[in-house]
Coordinates of C-alpha atoms in Angstrom, one line a residue:
Chain A
L233 CA 0.0 0.0 0.0
A234 CA 1.3 3.4 -0.9
K235 CA 2.4 5.5 2.0
T236 CA 1.2 9.1 2.4
T237 CA 2.9 12.2 3.9
Q238 CA 0.9 15.2 4.9
P239 CA 1.7 18.3 7.1
I240 CA 0.9 17.5 10.7
S241 CA -1.1 20.8 11.2
M242 CA -2.3 23.9 9.4
D243 CA -3.9 27.1 10.7
S244 CA -6.4 29.3 8.8
Y245 CA -9.0 32.0 9.3
E246 CA -12.6 31.9 8.4
G247 CA -13.4 32.7 4.8
Q248 CA -10.0 31.7 3.5
E249 CA -9.2 28.9 1.0
V250 CA -7.2 26.0 2.5
N251 CA -5.1 23.7 0.5
I252 CA -3.7 20.5 2.0
T253 CA -1.1 18.7 0.0
C254 CA -0.4 15.0 0.4
S255 CA 2.5 13.2 -1.2
H256 CA 2.3 9.6 -2.3
N257 CA 5.4 8.9 -4.3
N258 CA 4.9 5.1 -4.7
I259 CA 1.3 5.2 -5.8
A260 CA 0.3 2.2 -7.9
T261 CA -1.6 2.2 -11.2
N262 CA -4.9 0.9 -9.6
D263 CA -4.7 3.2 -6.6
Y264 CA -7.3 5.9 -6.0
I265 CA -6.8 8.9 -3.7
T266 CA -9.4 9.5 -1.1
W267 CA -9.7 12.2 1.6
Y268 CA -11.6 11.9 4.8
Q269 CA -12.5 14.4 7.6
Q270 CA -12.7 13.4 11.2
F271 CA -14.1 15.3 14.2
P272 CA -13.2 14.3 17.8
S273 CA -15.0 11.1 18.9
Q274 CA -16.6 10.6 15.5
G275 CA -15.9 8.2 12.7
P276 CA -14.2 9.7 9.6
R277 CA -16.4 11.2 6.9
F278 CA -15.8 10.8 3.2
I279 CA -15.0 14.1 1.5
I280 CA -13.8 13.3 -2.0
Q281 CA -12.1 10.7 -4.2
G282 CA -10.1 11.0 -7.4
Y283 CA -7.9 9.1 -9.7
K284 CA -6.3 11.8 -11.9
T285 CA -6.7 15.5 -12.9
K286 CA -9.4 17.4 -11.0
V287 CA -12.5 16.4 -9.1
T288 CA -14.9 18.8 -7.5
N289 CA -18.0 18.2 -5.4
E290 CA -20.1 20.4 -3.2
V291 CA -17.6 20.6 -0.4
A292 CA -14.1 20.4 -1.9
S293 CA -11.9 20.0 -4.9
L294 CA -9.1 17.5 -5.4
F295 CA -6.2 18.3 -7.7
I296 CA -4.0 15.5 -8.9
P297 CA -1.1 16.2 -11.2
A298 CA -0.3 13.9 -14.1
D299 CA 2.4 11.9 -12.3
R300 CA -0.1 11.3 -9.4
K301 CA 2.7 11.4 -6.9
S302 CA 0.8 14.0 -4.9
S303 CA -2.6 15.4 -4.5
T304 CA -4.1 18.6 -3.0
L305 CA -7.4 18.9 -1.2
S306 CA -8.8 22.4 -1.6
L307 CA -11.5 23.7 0.9
P308 CA -13.0 26.9 -0.3
R309 CA -13.9 29.6 2.3
V310 CA -13.5 27.5 5.4
S311 CA -15.5 28.1 8.5
L312 CA -15.0 27.3 12.2
S313 CA -16.8 24.0 11.7
D314 CA -14.1 22.9 9.3
T315 CA -11.7 22.5 12.2
A316 CA -10.9 18.8 12.1
V317 CA -8.3 16.2 11.1
Y318 CA -8.0 15.5 7.4
Y319 CA -6.7 12.2 6.1
C320 CA -5.3 11.4 2.7
L321 CA -5.5 7.8 1.8
V322 CA -4.3 5.8 -1.2
G323 CA -5.4 2.4 -2.0
D324 CA -6.4 -0.1 -4.6
S325 CA -10.0 0.5 -5.1
S326 CA -10.3 -1.7 -8.2
R327 CA -11.3 -4.7 -6.1
A328 CA -13.6 -5.2 -3.2
G329 CA -12.4 -5.6 0.3
T330 CA -9.3 -3.5 0.1
A331 CA -8.8 -1.8 3.5
L332 CA -7.5 1.7 3.6
I333 CA -4.5 2.4 5.8
F334 CA -4.6 5.8 7.6
G335 CA -1.6 8.0 7.9
K336 CA -1.1 10.6 10.6
G337 CA -3.5 13.2 9.0
T338 CA -3.5 17.0 9.0
T339 CA -5.1 18.8 11.9
L340 CA -6.7 22.0 10.5
S341 CA -7.5 24.7 12.9
V342 CA -9.8 27.5 11.7
S343 CA -10.0 30.7 13.7
S344 CA -12.3 33.7 13.6
Chain B
G109 CA -23.1 6.8 0.4
A110 CA -23.6 3.8 2.7
V111 CA -25.2 4.5 6.1
V112 CA -23.4 2.7 8.9
S113 CA -24.8 2.3 12.4
Q114 CA -22.5 1.4 15.3
H115 CA -23.7 0.5 18.7
P116 CA -23.1 1.3 21.5
S117 CA -21.6 4.8 21.3
W118 CA -19.8 4.3 24.5
V119 CA -19.4 1.6 27.1
I120 CA -17.7 1.2 30.5
C121 CA -16.8 -2.2 31.8
K122 CA -14.8 -3.9 34.4
S123 CA -11.5 -5.7 33.8
G124 CA -12.0 -9.3 32.8
T125 CA -15.5 -8.8 31.3
S126 CA -16.3 -9.0 27.6
V127 CA -17.9 -6.3 25.5
K128 CA -19.7 -6.7 22.1
I129 CA -19.8 -3.9 19.6
E130 CA -22.2 -4.0 16.7
C131 CA -21.8 -2.5 13.2
R132 CA -24.7 -2.4 10.9
S133 CA -24.9 -1.4 7.2
L134 CA -28.4 0.0 7.0
D135 CA -28.8 0.5 3.2
F136 CA -26.0 -1.6 1.7
Q137 CA -25.2 -5.2 1.6
A138 CA -21.6 -5.4 2.7
T139 CA -19.6 -8.5 2.1
T140 CA -16.6 -6.8 3.7
M141 CA -16.4 -4.6 6.8
F142 CA -13.3 -3.2 8.5
W143 CA -12.6 -2.6 12.1
Y144 CA -10.3 0.1 13.3
R145 CA -9.2 1.3 16.7
Q146 CA -7.9 4.8 17.6
F147 CA -6.1 6.0 20.7
P148 CA -6.3 9.7 21.7
K149 CA -4.5 12.1 19.4
Q150 CA -3.5 9.2 17.1
S151 CA -4.6 8.0 13.7
L152 CA -6.9 5.1 13.0
M153 CA -5.2 1.7 13.1
L154 CA -6.7 -1.2 11.1
M155 CA -7.4 -4.2 13.3
A156 CA -9.1 -6.6 11.0
T157 CA -11.1 -7.2 7.8
S158 CA -14.4 -8.9 8.4
N159 CA -15.7 -11.1 5.7
E160 CA -19.3 -12.3 5.5
G161 CA -19.6 -16.0 6.0
S162 CA -15.9 -16.6 6.6
K163 CA -13.2 -15.9 9.1
A164 CA -11.9 -12.4 9.6
T165 CA -8.4 -11.4 8.5
Y166 CA -6.4 -9.8 11.3
E167 CA -3.6 -7.4 11.0
Q168 CA -0.2 -8.3 12.4
G169 CA -0.1 -7.8 16.2
V170 CA -3.9 -8.0 16.7
E171 CA -4.9 -11.0 18.8
K172 CA -7.7 -12.9 17.1
D173 CA -8.7 -14.7 20.3
K174 CA -9.0 -11.4 22.1
F175 CA -10.9 -9.5 19.5
L176 CA -13.5 -11.8 18.1
I177 CA -15.2 -10.8 14.9
N178 CA -18.3 -12.3 13.5
H179 CA -19.9 -11.3 10.2
A180 CA -22.9 -13.6 10.0
S181 CA -24.9 -11.5 7.6
L182 CA -24.4 -8.9 4.8
T183 CA -25.6 -6.2 7.1
L184 CA -24.1 -7.0 10.5
S185 CA -20.6 -7.4 11.9
T186 CA -19.7 -7.6 15.6
L187 CA -16.5 -7.1 17.4
T188 CA -16.2 -8.7 20.9
V189 CA -13.4 -7.6 23.2
T190 CA -12.9 -10.6 25.4
S191 CA -11.4 -10.4 28.9
A192 CA -11.0 -6.7 28.6
H193 CA -8.1 -4.9 30.3
P194 CA -7.6 -1.2 30.8
E195 CA -5.1 -1.1 27.9
D196 CA -8.0 -2.1 25.6
S197 CA -9.6 1.2 26.3
S198 CA -9.9 2.9 23.0
F199 CA -12.2 4.3 20.3
Y200 CA -13.3 1.5 18.0
I201 CA -14.7 2.3 14.6
C202 CA -16.2 0.1 11.9
S203 CA -16.5 0.8 8.2
V204 CA -18.2 -0.5 5.1
G205 CA -16.7 -0.6 1.7
T206 CA -18.9 0.1 -1.3
G207 CA -17.0 -2.1 -3.7
P208 CA -15.1 -1.3 -6.9
P209 CA -14.5 0.7 -8.9
G210 CA -13.2 3.4 -6.7
E211 CA -14.2 1.8 -3.5
K212 CA -15.1 4.2 -0.8
L213 CA -15.3 3.5 2.9
F214 CA -18.1 4.8 5.0
F215 CA -17.6 4.7 8.8
G216 CA -19.8 4.2 11.8
S217 CA -19.9 6.8 14.5
G218 CA -17.5 4.8 16.7
T219 CA -17.6 3.2 20.2
Q220 CA -15.6 4.6 23.1
L221 CA -14.6 1.7 25.3
S222 CA -13.4 2.4 28.8
V223 CA -12.2 -0.5 30.9
L224 CA -11.9 0.1 34.6

């Protein structure tokens, strides 16, 4: 399984755009990139998933360069409620039953 | 996405007793479920992969006789912590995979276990 590296923590203010970059140098051909958000004492929540280029949904965008060795989660106009831990995961999602291994994650703190 | 219900949300038990945690996939038939544990200020650690109708696959270092996993139906997996000790106190989380392509995991709300 590809290992991921993320910044341990980031600080931001309300209304700013936050970009969290994750490096996964040994990503495999079948691997997808998935981001999760976790609040204290809750299970992680799926944010976004991509394979290459750019993916956008109602809460975030995911940018993946052509070599796929890194990815960037972009959160537009963050609010206090976006304070959480964000995990970047890489795994083979081409077959069922592939568990995802969590790295250390990035703790995002949003202030007013 | 899949809706995953985990019960109980928290449990306190005495050392030496056993505790059962249930994980239900409410709107999705899950042939595979995953169990994680998380200590304070740490990341999630995969404990085992629960396979419907067969034995679970445990990660290295996880005692299969201590953490009993049963996945008897496509919607229910249970984790039983047997002869619990204070060091077993942790946050236990189950998840359901939606299957390929681009499998996504959806997580339960977690169970906080405190062993006295």
